[in-house]
Coordinates of C-alpha atoms in Angstrom, one line a residue:
Chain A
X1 CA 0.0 0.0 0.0
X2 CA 1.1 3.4 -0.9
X3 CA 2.2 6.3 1.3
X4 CA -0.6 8.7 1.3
X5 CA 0.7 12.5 -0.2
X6 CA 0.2 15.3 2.1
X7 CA -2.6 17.8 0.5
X8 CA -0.5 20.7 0.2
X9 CA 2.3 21.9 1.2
X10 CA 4.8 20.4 4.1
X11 CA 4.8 22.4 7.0
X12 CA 7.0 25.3 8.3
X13 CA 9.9 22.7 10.3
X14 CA 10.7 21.5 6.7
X15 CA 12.1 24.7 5.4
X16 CA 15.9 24.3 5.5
X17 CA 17.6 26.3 8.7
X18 CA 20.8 27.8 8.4
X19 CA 22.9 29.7 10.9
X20 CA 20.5 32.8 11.2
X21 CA 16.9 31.4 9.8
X22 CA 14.6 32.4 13.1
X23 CA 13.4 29.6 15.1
X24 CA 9.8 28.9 15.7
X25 CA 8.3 27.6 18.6
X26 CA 5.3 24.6 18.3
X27 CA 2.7 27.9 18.1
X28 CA 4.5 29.8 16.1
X29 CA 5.3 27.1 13.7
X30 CA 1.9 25.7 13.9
X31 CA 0.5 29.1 13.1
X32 CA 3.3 29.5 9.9
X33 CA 2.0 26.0 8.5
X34 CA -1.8 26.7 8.7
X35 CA -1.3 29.8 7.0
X36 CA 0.5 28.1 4.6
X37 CA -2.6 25.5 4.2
X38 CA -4.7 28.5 3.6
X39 CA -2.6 30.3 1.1
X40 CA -2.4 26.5 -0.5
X41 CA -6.8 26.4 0.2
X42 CA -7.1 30.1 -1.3
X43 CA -5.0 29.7 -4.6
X44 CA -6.5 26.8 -5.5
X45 CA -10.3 27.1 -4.3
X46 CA -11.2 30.0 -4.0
X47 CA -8.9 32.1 -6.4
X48 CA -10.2 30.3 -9.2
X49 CA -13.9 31.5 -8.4
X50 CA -12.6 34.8 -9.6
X51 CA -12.7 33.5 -13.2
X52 CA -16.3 31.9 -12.4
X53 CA -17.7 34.7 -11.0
X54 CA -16.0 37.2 -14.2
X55 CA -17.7 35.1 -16.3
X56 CA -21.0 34.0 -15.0
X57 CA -22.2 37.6 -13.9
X58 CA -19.5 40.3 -13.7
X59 CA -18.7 40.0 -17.7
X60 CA -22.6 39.8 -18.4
X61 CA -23.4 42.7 -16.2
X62 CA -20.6 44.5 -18.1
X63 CA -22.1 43.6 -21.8
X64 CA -25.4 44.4 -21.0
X65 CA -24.2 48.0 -19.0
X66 CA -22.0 49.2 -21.8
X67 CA -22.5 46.9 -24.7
X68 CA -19.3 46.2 -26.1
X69 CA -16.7 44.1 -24.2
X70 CA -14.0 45.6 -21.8
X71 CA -10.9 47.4 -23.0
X72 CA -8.7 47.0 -20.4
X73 CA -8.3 46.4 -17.0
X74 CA -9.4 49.3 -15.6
X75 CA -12.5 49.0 -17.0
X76 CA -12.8 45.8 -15.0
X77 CA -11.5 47.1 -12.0
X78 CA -15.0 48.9 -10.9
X79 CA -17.3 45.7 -11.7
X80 CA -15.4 43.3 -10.4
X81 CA -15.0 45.0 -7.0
X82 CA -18.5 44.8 -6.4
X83 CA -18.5 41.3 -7.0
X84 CA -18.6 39.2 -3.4
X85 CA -16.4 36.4 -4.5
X86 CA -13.7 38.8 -5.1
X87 CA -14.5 41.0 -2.2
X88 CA -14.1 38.0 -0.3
X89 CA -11.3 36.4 -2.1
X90 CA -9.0 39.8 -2.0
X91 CA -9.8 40.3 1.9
X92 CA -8.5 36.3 2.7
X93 CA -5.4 37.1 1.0
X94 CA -4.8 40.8 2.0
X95 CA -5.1 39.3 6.0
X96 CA -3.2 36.4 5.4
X97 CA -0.1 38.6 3.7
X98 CA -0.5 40.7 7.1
X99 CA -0.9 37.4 9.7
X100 CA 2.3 36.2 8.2
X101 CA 4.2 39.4 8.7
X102 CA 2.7 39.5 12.0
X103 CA 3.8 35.9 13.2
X104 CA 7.4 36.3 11.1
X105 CA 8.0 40.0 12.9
X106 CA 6.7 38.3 16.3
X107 CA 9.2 36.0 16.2
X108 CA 12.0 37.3 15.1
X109 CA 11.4 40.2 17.6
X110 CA 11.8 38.1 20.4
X111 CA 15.0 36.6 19.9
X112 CA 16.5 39.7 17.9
X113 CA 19.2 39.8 20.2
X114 CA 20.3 36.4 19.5
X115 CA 20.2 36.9 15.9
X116 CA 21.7 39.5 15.4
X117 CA 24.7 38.6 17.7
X118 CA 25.2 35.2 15.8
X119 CA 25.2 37.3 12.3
X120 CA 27.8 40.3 13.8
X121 CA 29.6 37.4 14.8
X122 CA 29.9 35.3 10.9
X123 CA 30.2 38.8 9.4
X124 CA 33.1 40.3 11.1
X125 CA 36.0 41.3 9.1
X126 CA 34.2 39.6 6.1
X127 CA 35.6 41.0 2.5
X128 CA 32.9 39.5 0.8
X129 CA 30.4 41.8 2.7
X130 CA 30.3 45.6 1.8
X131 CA 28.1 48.2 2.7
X132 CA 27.9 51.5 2.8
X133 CA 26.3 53.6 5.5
X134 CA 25.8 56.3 3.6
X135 CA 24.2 55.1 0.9
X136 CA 20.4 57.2 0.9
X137 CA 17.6 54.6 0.4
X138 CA 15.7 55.2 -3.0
X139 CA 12.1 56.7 -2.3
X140 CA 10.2 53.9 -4.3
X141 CA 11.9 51.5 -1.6
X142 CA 11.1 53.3 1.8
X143 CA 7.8 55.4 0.7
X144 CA 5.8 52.6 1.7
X145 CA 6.1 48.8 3.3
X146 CA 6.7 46.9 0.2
X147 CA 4.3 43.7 0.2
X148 CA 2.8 44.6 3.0
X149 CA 6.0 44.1 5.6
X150 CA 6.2 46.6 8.1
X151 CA 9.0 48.7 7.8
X152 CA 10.4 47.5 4.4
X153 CA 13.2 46.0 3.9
X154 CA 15.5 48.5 5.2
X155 CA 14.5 49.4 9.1
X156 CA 17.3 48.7 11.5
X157 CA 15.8 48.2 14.9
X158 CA 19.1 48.0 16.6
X159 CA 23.1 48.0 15.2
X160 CA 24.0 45.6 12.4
X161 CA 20.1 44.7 12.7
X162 CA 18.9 41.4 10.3
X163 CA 15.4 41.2 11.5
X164 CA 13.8 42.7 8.3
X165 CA 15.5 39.4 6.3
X166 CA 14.9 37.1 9.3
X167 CA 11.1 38.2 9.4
X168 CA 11.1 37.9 5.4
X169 CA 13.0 34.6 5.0
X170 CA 10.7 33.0 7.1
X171 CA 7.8 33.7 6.4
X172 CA 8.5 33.6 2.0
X173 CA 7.1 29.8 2.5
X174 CA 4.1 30.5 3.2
X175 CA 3.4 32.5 0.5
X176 CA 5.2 30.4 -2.3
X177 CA 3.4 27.2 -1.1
X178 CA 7.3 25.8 -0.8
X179 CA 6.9 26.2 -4.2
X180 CA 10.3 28.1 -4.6
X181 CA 12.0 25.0 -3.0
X182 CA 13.0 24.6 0.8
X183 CA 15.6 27.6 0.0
X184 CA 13.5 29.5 -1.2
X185 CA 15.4 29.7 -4.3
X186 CA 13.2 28.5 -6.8
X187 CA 14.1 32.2 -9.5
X188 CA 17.4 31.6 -9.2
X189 CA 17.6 27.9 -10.1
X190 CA 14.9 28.2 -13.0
X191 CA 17.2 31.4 -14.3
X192 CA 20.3 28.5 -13.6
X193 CA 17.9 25.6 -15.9
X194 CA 17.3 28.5 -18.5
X195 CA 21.3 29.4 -19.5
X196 CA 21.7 25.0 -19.0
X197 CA 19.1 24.8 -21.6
X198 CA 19.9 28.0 -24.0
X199 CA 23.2 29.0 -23.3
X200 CA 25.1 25.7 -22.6
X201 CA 28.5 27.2 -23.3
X202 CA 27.8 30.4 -21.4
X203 CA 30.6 30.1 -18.9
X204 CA 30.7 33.6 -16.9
X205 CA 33.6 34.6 -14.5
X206 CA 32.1 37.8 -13.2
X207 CA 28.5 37.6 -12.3
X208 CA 26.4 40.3 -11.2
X209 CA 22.8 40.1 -9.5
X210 CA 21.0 43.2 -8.8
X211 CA 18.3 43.4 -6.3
X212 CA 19.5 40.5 -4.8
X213 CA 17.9 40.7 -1.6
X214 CA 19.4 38.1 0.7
X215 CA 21.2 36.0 -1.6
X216 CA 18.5 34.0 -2.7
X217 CA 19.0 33.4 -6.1
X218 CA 22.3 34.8 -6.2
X219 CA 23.5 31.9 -4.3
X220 CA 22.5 28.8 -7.3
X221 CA 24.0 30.8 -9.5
X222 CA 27.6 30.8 -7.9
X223 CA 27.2 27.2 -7.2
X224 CA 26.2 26.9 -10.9
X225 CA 29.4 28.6 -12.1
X226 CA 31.8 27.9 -8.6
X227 CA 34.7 29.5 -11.1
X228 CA 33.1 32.6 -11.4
X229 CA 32.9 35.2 -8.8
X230 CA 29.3 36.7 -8.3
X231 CA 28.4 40.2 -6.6
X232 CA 24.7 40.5 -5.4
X233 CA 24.0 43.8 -5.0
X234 CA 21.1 45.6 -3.2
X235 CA 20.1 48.6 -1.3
X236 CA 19.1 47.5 1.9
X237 CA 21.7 46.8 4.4
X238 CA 19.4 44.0 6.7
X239 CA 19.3 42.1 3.7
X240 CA 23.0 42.1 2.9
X241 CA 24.2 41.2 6.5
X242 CA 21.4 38.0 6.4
X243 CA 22.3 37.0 3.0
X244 CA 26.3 36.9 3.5
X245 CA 25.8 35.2 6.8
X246 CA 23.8 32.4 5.2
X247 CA 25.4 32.2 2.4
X248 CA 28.5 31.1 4.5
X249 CA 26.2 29.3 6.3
X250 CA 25.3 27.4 3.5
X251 CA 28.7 27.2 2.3
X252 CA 29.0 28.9 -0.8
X253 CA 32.3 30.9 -1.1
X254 CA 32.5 33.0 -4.3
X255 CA 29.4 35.5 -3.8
X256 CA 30.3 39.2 -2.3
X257 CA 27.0 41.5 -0.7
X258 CA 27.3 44.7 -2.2
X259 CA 25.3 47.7 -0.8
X260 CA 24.9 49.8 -3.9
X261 CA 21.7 51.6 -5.5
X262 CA 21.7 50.0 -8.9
X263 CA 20.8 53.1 -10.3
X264 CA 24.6 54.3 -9.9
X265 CA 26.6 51.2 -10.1
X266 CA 30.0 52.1 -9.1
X267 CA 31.9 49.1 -11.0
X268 CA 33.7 50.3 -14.1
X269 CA 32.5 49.8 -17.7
X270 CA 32.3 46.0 -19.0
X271 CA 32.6 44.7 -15.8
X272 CA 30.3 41.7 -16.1
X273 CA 29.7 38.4 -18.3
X274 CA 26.3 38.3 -16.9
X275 CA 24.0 40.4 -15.2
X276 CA 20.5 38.7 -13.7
X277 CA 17.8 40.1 -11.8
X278 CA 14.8 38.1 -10.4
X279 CA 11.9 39.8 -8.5
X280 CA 13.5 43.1 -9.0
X281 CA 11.9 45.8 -11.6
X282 CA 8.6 45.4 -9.9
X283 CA 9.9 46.8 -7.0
X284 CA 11.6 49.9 -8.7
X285 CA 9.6 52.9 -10.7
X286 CA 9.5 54.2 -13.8
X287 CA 12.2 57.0 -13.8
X288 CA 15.3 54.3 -11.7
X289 CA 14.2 51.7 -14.4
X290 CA 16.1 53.0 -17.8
X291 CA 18.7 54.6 -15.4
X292 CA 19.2 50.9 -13.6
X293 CA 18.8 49.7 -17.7
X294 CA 21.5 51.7 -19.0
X295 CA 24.2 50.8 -15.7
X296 CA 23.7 47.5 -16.9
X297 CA 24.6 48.2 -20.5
X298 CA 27.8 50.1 -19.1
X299 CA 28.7 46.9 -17.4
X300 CA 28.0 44.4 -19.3
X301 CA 31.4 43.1 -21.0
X302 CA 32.0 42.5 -25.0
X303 CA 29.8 39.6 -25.4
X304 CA 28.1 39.4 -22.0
X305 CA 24.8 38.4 -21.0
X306 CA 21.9 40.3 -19.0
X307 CA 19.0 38.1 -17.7
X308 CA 15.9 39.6 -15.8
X309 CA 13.1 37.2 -14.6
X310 CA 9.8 38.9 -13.6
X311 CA 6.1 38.8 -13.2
X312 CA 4.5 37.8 -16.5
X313 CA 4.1 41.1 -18.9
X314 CA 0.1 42.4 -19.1
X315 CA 0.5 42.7 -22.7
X316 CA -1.0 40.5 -24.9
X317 CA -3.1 39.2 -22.0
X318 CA -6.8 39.3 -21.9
X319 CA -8.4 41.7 -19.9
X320 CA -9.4 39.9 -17.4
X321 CA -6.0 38.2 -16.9
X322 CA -4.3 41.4 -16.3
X323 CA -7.1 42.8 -14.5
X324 CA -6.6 39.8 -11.7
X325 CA -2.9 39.7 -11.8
X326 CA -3.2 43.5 -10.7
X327 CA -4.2 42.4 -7.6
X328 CA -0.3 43.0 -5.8
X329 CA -0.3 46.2 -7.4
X330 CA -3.4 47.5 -6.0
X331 CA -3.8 46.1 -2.8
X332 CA -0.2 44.7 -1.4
X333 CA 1.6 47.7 -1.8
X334 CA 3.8 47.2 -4.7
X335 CA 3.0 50.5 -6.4
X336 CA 5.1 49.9 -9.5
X337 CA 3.9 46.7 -10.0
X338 CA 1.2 47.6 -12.6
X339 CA 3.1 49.7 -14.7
X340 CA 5.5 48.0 -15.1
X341 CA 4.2 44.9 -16.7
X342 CA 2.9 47.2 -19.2
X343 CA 5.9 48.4 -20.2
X344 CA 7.6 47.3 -23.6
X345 CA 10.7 45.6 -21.6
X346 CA 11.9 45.3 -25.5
X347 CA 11.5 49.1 -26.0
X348 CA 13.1 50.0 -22.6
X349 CA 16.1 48.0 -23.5
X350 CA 16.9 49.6 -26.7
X351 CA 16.5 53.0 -25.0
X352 CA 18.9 52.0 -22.4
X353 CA 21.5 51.4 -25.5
X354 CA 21.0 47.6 -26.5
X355 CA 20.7 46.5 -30.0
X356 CA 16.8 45.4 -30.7
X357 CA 18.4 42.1 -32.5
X358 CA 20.2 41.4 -29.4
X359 CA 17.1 41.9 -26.9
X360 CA 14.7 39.0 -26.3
X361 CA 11.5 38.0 -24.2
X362 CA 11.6 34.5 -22.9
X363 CA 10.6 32.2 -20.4
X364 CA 11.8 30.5 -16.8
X365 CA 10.4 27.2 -16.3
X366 CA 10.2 26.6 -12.5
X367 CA 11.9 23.4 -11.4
X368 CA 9.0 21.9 -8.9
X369 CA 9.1 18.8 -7.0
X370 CA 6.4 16.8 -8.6
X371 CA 4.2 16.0 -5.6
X372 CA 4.3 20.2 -5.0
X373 CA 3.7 20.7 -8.9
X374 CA 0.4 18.4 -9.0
X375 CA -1.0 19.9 -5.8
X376 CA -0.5 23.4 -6.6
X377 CA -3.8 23.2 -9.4
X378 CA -3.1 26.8 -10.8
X379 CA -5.9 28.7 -12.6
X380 CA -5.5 27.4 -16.2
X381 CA -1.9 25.9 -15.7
X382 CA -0.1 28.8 -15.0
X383 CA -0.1 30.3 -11.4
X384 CA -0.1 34.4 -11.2
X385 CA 3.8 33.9 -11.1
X386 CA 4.7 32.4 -8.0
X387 CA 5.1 28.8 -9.6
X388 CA 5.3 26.6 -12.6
X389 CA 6.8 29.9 -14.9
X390 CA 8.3 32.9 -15.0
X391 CA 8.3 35.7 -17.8
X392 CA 11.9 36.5 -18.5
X393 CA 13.7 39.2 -20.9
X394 CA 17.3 40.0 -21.6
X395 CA 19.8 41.3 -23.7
X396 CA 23.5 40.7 -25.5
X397 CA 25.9 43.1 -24.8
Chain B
X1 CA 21.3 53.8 9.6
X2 CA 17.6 54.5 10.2
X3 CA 15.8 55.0 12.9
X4 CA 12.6 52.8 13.3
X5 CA 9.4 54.3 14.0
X6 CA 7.4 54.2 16.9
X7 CA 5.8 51.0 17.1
X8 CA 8.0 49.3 15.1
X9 CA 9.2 46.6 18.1
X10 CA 5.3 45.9 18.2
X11 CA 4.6 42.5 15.6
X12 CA 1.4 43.5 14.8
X13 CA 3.0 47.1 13.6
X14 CA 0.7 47.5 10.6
X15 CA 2.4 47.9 7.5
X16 CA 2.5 52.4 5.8
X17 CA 0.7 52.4 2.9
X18 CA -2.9 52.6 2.2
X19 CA -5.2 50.2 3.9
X20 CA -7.4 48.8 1.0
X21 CA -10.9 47.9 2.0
X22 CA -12.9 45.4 0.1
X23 CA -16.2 45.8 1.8
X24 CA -19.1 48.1 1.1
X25 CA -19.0 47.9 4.8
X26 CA -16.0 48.4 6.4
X27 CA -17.3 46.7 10.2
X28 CA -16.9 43.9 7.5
X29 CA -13.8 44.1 6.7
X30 CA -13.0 44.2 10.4
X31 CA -15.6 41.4 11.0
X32 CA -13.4 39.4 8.0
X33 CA -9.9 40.1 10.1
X34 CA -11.2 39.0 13.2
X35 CA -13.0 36.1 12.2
X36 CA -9.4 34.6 9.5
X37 CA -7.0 35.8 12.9
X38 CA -9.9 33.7 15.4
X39 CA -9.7 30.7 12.8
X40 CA -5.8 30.9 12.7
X41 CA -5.6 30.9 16.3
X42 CA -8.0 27.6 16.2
X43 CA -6.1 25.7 14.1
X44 CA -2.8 26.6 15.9
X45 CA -4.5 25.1 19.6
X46 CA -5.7 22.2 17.5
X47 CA -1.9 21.2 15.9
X48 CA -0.2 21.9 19.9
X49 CA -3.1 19.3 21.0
X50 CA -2.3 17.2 18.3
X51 CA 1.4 17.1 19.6
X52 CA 0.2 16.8 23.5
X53 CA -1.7 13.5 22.3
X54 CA 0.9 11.8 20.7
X55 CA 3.8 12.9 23.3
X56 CA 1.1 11.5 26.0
X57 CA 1.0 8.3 24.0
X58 CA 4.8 7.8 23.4
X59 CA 5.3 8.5 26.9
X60 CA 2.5 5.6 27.6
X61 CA 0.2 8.0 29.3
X62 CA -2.9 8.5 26.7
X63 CA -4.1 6.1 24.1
X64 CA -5.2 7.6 21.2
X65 CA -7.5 5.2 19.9
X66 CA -8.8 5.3 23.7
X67 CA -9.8 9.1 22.5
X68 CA -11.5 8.0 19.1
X69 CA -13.2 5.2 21.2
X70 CA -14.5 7.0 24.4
X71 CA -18.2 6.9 25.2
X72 CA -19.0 9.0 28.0
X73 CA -21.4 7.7 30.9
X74 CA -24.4 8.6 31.8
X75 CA -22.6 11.5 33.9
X76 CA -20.4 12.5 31.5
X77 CA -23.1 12.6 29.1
X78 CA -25.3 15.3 31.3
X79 CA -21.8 17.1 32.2
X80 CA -20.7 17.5 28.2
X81 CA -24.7 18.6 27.0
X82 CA -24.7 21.2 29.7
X83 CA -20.6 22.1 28.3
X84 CA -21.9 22.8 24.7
X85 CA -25.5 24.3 26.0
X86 CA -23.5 27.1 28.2
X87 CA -21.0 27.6 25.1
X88 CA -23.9 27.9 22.8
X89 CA -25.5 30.8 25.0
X90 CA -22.5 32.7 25.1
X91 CA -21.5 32.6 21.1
X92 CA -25.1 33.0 19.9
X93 CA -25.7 35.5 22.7
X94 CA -26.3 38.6 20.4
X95 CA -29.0 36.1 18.1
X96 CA -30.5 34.6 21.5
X97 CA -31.2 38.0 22.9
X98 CA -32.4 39.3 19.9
X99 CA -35.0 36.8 19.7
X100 CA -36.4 37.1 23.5
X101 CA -36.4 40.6 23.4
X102 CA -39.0 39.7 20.6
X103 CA -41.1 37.6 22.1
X104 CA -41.0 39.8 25.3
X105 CA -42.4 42.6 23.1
X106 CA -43.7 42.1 20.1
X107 CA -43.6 45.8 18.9
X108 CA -39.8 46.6 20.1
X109 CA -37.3 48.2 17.6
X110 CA -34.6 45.6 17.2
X111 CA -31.5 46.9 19.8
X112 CA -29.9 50.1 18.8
X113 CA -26.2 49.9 17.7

């Protein structure tokens, strides 16, 4: 007799510790796997009533009001906010985005002393970790709590302060469903299976993510290419400090935490074989995104590679598709988030100096573990870009 | 380095940024907070009972199938009914009142908010 599958996904004591993930007590971790369970019950029950409820009687009432079918999504927007299935759908998510954040913050809060001693201690004297105190956090990063965590990404509560990564490492599972892997590194691997699949031969020595947060997907890639030496650069200096201590936690050697603001690289020209970013223009605005475009130009090398992974694009997608992928934008506090997946990424990279011949729009396939990949049931086969795929772009130096 | 703001050593610090609401009625959109945080909270006391059971029954103190398998006595019957009829009067209070204060007087406005 077979094992039976768990429905869903595992629960919080499987993510993979390193030497500064928080630890959970039995409530806490208890309270982190439900909320995974009903991220897991939401996506796939109720999220796809969305779609039922569009078609059955928010498109109809829309017909019959204005007699023609919808031209965009903000045409949508009004109708489908009356609607009680989405009422009720957007307030389940909007309170479980905050009940994480409240149970990550909670306990990282409590043993923030402990944390933040054991990361001083496995960043002291480090090389590979640089940051720069002066550096003045960009406005589109501190003029509200991205996604919904309170105080951002960049808030120190105390010297050398972590807890902004701790709270945010933690608690990433149960919004990805473990669908990003028990590291959380699901962008970084599917960008690593993408140059495997396409670019074989690629074989970079200086590598360069941007907005790499803590390391995540920084940290594939340099075990991907263990001859190159990788910088993952980013802003915010709570992120930096986590991702370097886990990194050597984790026992990856050739990545170096940069505290720069990507709009003002300070690297010299053709720097770089490849430059990725994952999860990263979202959370920028329209006038750092062709200045962040055209540092990468400047650093790309003779021949070198740029790779962005994102959100999917809006364009070329129904209505109603963009309309309910706008969701982040409108109500988790990502304020870029909708215009930038209506930007021509094509057009922005020729502005920034690339050749249109040598700019492209691809695609990341996530690399699930089966048993997660059949239990995630995403409306129509693709998720809203937290699973099976990824829209990508890039360019050739 | 930045200073945090006040409240920011408080976990349920709530997050800058506009507050959407998705409720003609925002009591229900408060209503909708309290009743997903009350459900969390549920199924985090059900998981630690879970792992009190099967600790007890490691340890040889509880059987679990003794739990599945319990019929209460005569005692224990009258005891449990009078558990769940007290419970009940409590968390259908507002509903219970609502409907004596009806039959008390038949013309009464329902109770003012």
């Amino acid at each position: 007799m077979s094992k039976p599958r768990p429905a869903g996904p595992p629960p919080w004591t499987d993510v993979t510790r390193h030497a500064v993930f928080p630890e959970g007590n039995h409530d806490e971790a208890a309270r982190f796997s439900f909320l995974a369970q009903l991220n897991h019950c939401i996506q796939t029950k109720v999220f796809p009533g969305n779609r039922t409820a569009w078609e059955k009687r928010v498109r109809p009432q829309f017909l019959a009001d204005k007699g023609r079918e919808p031209q965009g999504r903000e045409e949508i927007a009004p109708y489908m906010e009356r609607d009680l299935h989405y009422q009720t759908w957007s307030s389940l998510r909007r309170n479980l985005m905050e009940m994480r954040h409240e149970n990550g913050r909670a306990l990282v809060l409590r043993q923030l002393d402990t944390l933040n001693a054991r990361a001083r201690e496995l960043n002291a004297h480090s090389p590979r970790l640089e940051l720069d105190p002066q550096l003045r956090m960009p406005d589109y990063l501190t003029a509200r709590d991205i996604h919904c965590m309170p105080g951002g990404y960049h808030t120190e509560l105390q010297a050398d302060d972590i807890s902004a990564a701790a709270n945010y490492d933690a608690g990433t599972y149960v919004i990805t469903a473990g669908l990003l892997g028990p590291l959380n590194d699901g962008g970084g691997r599917a960008i690593v299976a993408w140059l495997r699949e396409h670019q074989p031969k690629l074989a970079p020595k200086r590598v360069l993510d941007i907005g790499c947060g803590m390391g995540l997907n920084a940290l594939p890639l340099a075990q991907a290419f263990p001859q190159a030496e990788v910088v993952a650069l980013d802003a915010a200096a709570p992120l930096l400090r986590y991702g370097h201590a886990r990194s050597l936690s984790l026992g990856v050697q050739n990545v170096r935490f940069v505290q720069q603001n990507a709009e003002q690289l300070s690297f010299p020209d053709s720097s770089f074989d490849l430059v990725t970013t994952a999860m990263f223009w979202h959370e920028t605005s329209a006038e750092a995104l062709p200045r962040i475009l055209k540092q990468i130009r400047r650093v790309l090398a003779p021949a070198g590679l740029h790779l962005s992974l994102e959100q999917p694009t809006y364009r070329g997608m129904p209505a109603y598709d963009a309309f309910i992928r706008d969701w982040d934008g409108r109500n988790n506090n990502e304020p870029f988030w909708g215009a930038l997946h209506q930007m021509n990424m094509v057009d922005e990279m020729v502005r920034a100096g690339f050749n249109r011949e040598r700019c492209f729009e691809t695609e990341f396939i996530g690399q699930l573990a089966p048993e997660l990949a059949a239990e995630s049931g995403m409306d129509q086969g693709r998720d809203f870009g937290r699973g099976a795929s990824w829209y990508g772009f890039g360019s050739w130096a | 380095m930045t200073f945090p703001p006040p409240g920011a050593f408080d976990a349920a610090y709530a997050a800058r940024g506009e507050k959407p609401r998705f409720f003609d009625d925002p009591a229900v959109d408060q209503l909708m907070s309290l009743v997903l945080a009350l459900g969390t909270e549920l199924a985090v006391t059900r998981e630690r009972l879970d792992t009190v059971e099967r600790l007890l029954e490691q340890a040889g103190g509880l059987s679990r199938s003794a739990v599945e398998t319990y019929r209460p006595d005569a005692a224990a019957k009258a005891e449990r009914a009078k558990l769940h009829q007290d419970f009940l009067r409590r968390f259908l209070r507002g509903i219970l009142q609502e409907h004596e204060r009806l039959a008390a007087a038949p013309d009464a406005a329902p109770h003012a908010t």
